[in-house]
XYZ file of C-alpha atoms in Angstrom:
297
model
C 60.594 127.337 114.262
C 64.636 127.002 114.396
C 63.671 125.513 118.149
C 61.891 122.232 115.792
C 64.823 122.049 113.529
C 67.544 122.105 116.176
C 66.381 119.332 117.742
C 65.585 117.131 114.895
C 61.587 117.840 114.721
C 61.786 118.349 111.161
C 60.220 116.264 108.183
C 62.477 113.914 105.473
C 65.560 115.420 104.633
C 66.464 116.271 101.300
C 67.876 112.709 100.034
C 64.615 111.149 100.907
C 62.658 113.594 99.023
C 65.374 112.762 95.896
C 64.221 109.169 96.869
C 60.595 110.092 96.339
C 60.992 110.706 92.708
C 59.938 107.888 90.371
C 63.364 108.192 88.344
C 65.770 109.858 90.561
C 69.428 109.841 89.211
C 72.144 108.724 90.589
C 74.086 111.556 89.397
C 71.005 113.690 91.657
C 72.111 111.436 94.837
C 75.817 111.981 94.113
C 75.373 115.638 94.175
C 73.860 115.981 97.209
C 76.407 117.909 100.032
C 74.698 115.070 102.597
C 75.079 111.585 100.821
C 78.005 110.131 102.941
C 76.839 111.091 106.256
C 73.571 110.044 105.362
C 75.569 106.477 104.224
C 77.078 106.820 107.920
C 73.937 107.111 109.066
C 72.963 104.192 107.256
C 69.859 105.449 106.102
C 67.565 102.403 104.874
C 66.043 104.253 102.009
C 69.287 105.213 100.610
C 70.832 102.014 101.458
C 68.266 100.116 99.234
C 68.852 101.978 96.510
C 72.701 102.477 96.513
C 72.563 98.307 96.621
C 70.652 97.879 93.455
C 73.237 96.044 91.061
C 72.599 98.778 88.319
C 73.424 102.006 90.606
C 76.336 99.460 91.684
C 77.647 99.175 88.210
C 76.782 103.034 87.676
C 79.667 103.417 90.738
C 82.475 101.280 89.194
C 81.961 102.596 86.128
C 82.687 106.259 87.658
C 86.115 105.271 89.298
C 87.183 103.467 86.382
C 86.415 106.528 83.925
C 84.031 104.242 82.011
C 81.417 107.019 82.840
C 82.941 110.560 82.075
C 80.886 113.498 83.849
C 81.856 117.553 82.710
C 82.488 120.035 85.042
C 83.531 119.787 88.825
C 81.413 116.190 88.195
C 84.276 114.734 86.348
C 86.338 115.061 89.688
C 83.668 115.047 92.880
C 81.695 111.706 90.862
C 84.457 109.358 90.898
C 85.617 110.540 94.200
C 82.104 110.076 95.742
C 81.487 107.012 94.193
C 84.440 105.321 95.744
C 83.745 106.532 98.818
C 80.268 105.283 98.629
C 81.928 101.803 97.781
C 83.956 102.002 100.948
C 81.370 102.868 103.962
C 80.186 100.895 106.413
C 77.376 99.871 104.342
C 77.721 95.692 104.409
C 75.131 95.090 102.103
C 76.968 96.865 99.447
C 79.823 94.630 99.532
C 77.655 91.566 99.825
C 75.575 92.452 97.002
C 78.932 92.887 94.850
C 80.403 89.756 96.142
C 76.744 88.042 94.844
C 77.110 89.323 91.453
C 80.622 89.848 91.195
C 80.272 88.493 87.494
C 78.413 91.629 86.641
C 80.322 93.980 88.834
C 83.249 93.509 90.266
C 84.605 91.333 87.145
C 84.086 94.423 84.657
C 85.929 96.480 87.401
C 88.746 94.511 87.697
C 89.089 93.998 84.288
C 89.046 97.389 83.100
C 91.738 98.694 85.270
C 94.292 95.467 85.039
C 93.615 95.783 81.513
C 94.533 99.170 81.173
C 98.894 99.975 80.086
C 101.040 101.146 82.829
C 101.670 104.336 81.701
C 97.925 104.830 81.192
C 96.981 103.732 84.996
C 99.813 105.932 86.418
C 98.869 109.460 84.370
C 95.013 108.186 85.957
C 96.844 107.770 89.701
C 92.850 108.436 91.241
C 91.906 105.558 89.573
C 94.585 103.360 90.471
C 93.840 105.231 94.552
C 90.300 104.325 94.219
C 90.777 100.907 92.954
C 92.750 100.179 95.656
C 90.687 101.337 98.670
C 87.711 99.884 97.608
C 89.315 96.187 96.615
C 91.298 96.532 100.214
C 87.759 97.632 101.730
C 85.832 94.410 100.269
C 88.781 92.262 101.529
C 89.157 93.664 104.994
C 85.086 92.793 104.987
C 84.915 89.707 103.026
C 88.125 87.934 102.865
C 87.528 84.788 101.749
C 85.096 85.754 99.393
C 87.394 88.272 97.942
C 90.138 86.257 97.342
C 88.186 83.559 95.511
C 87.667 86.361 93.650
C 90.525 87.468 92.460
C 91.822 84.013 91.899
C 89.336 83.606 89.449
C 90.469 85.942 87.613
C 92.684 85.047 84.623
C 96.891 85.617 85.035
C 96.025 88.464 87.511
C 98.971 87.806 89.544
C 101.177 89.192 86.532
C 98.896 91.521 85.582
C 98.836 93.379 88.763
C 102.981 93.137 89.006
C 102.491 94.942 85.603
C 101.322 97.989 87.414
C 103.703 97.402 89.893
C 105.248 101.212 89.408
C 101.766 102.469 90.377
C 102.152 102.625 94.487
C 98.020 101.940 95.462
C 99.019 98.723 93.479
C 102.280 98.208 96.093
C 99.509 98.549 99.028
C 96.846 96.437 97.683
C 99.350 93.309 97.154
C 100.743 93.790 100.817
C 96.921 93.971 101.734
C 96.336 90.763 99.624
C 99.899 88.812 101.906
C 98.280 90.304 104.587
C 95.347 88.080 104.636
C 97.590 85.304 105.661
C 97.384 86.957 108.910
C 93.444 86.052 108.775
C 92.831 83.408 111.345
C 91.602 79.934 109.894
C 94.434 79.919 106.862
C 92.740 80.962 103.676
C 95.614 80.158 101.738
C 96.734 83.050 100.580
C 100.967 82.276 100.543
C 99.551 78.683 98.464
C 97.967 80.554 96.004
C 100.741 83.030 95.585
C 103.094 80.800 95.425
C 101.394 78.326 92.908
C 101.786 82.062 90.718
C 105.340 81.955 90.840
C 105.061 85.533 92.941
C 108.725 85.577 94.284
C 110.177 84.673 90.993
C 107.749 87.108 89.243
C 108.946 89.727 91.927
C 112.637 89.095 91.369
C 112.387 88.654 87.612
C 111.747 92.837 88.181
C 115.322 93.267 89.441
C 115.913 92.528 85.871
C 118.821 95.592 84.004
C 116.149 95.493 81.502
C 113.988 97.218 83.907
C 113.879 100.688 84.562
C 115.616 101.592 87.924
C 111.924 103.432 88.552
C 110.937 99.456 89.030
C 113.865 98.028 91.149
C 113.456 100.418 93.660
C 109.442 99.995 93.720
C 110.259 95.762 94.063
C 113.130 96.446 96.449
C 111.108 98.108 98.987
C 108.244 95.754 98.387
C 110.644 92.682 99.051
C 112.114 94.185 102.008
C 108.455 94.754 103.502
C 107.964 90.915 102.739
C 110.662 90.466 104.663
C 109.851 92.243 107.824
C 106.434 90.936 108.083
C 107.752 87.542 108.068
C 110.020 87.769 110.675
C 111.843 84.395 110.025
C 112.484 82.188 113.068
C 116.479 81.010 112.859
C 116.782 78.007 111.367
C 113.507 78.236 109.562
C 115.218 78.758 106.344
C 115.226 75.448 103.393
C 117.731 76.694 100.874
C 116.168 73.548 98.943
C 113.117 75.992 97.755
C 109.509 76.582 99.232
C 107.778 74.687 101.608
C 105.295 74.959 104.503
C 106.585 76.581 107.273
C 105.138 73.759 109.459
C 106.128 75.039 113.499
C 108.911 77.098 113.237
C 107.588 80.363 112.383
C 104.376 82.005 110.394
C 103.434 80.925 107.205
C 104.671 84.182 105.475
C 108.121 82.227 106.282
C 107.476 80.703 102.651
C 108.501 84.063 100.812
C 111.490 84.239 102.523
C 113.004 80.976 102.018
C 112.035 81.149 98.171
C 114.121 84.255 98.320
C 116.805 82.652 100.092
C 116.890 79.875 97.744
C 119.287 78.738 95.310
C 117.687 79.631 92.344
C 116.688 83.113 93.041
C 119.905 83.730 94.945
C 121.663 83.157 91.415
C 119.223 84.783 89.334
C 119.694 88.228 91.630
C 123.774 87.391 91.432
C 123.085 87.365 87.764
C 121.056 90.129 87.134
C 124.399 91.958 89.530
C 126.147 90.803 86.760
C 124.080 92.166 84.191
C 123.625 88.150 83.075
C 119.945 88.736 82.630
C 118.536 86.440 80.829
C 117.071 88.163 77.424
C 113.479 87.862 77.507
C 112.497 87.172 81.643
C 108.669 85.083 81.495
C 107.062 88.148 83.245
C 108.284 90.720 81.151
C 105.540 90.170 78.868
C 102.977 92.576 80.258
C 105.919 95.082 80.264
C 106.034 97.614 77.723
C 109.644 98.885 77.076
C 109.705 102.303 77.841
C 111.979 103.306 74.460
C 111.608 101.064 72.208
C 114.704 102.537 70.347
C 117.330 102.979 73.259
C 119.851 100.280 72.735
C 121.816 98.303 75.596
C 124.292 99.020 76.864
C 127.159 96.220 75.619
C 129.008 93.960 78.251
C 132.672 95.137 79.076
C 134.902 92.564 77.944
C 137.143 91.672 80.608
């Protein structure tokens, strides 16, 4: 008999038989020690019912902790679910992407909406948010961006979380797409949300130094990737980069313009302004702690 089973002559393995049931859980199919080679596998019976928008919303709602399991569940659920979310199973993403009011909206929306302190004590649910939104963009760019430009402030709102490194590696992910042949307009977009000034505004002495050296090393990886052409720089502020180098040029000449030049020479100077524009999804850390007073000179 182990001849049969060695080379595959056996009947439907045990997912299909889960499958069989008239109301299988999901929490049944999460369980089971083959689900994501069986998603490898791209088994058709799983596939059609991983894709139904309700097991789809059951998924989110794991990695965001809207759906709280007991036991080694409240760990291996989340964990599975977002790797679900992330195989090479395109008709998951698609069927997202179609009702990405009812799914990936909520999912967004939960986790943006949650404090920063909150999002970095839950670090797997900032990791998981991350893969999977870099996943569906990798796979559906243009989709995905429209996407998240739909969504309300959420330039600010992720720069909120900025602290939170899976955050760090989901904006670079996000430049990244203007690396995507055909120009989606990804450094338009960005700039339109005042994202340099946003950035910079972080270098701020009323932030913690935690923050400056988070938005120093993301600045300096801006930098790199846009490898500047001499002579490409406009000290006059932003504009297309036109021939003389990639479009990712446009980050770097905001940086190198007046304006933010003196704003960074300021905040060396501890002449902050008081109350920076993008400061308002920060919460101060002590609320109490007083500042330190200028030196009289």
């Amino acid at each position: 008999m182990s001849m049969f089973w060695r080379f595959g002559f056996h009947g439907t393995n045990n997912i299909d038989n889960l499958l069989n049931q008239e109301e299988v859980s999901l929490e049944a199919i999460l369980d089971h020690d083959d689900l994501l080679s069986e998603c490898k596998q791209q088994n058709p019976r799983l596939i059609d019912y991983l894709q139904r928008p309700e097991v789809l919303q059951r998924l989110f709602a794991y990695v965001t902790g809207e759906i709280i399991s007991e036991g080694r569940g409240s760990f291996k659920y989340p964990y599975v679910s977002a790797e679900v979310l992330c195989c090479e199973i395109w008709s998951i993403v698609e069927r997202c992407m179609e009702n990405s009011a009812q799914i990936l909206t909520p999912f967004w929306d939960i986790v943006l909406s949650m404090q920063p302190d909150e999002l970095i004590a839950k670090a797997s649910v900032a990791t998981h948010f991350s893969k999977i939104s870099g996943t569906f963009l990798m796979k559906k760019p243009e989709e995905m961006l429209a996407f998240i430009k739909s969504i309300p402030d959420v330039v600010n709102r992720m720069l909120s979380h900025i602290e939170s490194p899976p955050f760090v590696d989901l904006l670079f992910r996000i430049i990244q797409l203007d690396e995507t042949p055909g120009n989606i307009g990804v450094m338009e977009w960005l700039s339109s949300q005042n994202f340099i000034p946003s950035i910079v505004d972080r270098l701020s002495p009323r932030y913690p130094p935690s923050v400056h050296l988070v938005v120093t090393d993301l600045l300096k990886g801006i930098i790199s990737v846009a490898s500047p052409s001499p002579g490409s720089f406009n000290l006059n502020g932003p504009h297309d980069s036109g021939p003389t180098g990639p479009a990712t040029n446009r980050f770097v000449r905001e940086l190198a313009s007046t304006s933010i030049v003196e704003t960074m020479v300021g905040f060396m100077l501890d002449e902050a302004p008081l109350v920076p524009q993008s400061m308002k999804y920060w919460k101060q850390p002590n609320k109490d702690r007083k500042m330190p007073l200028k030196k009289k000179h």
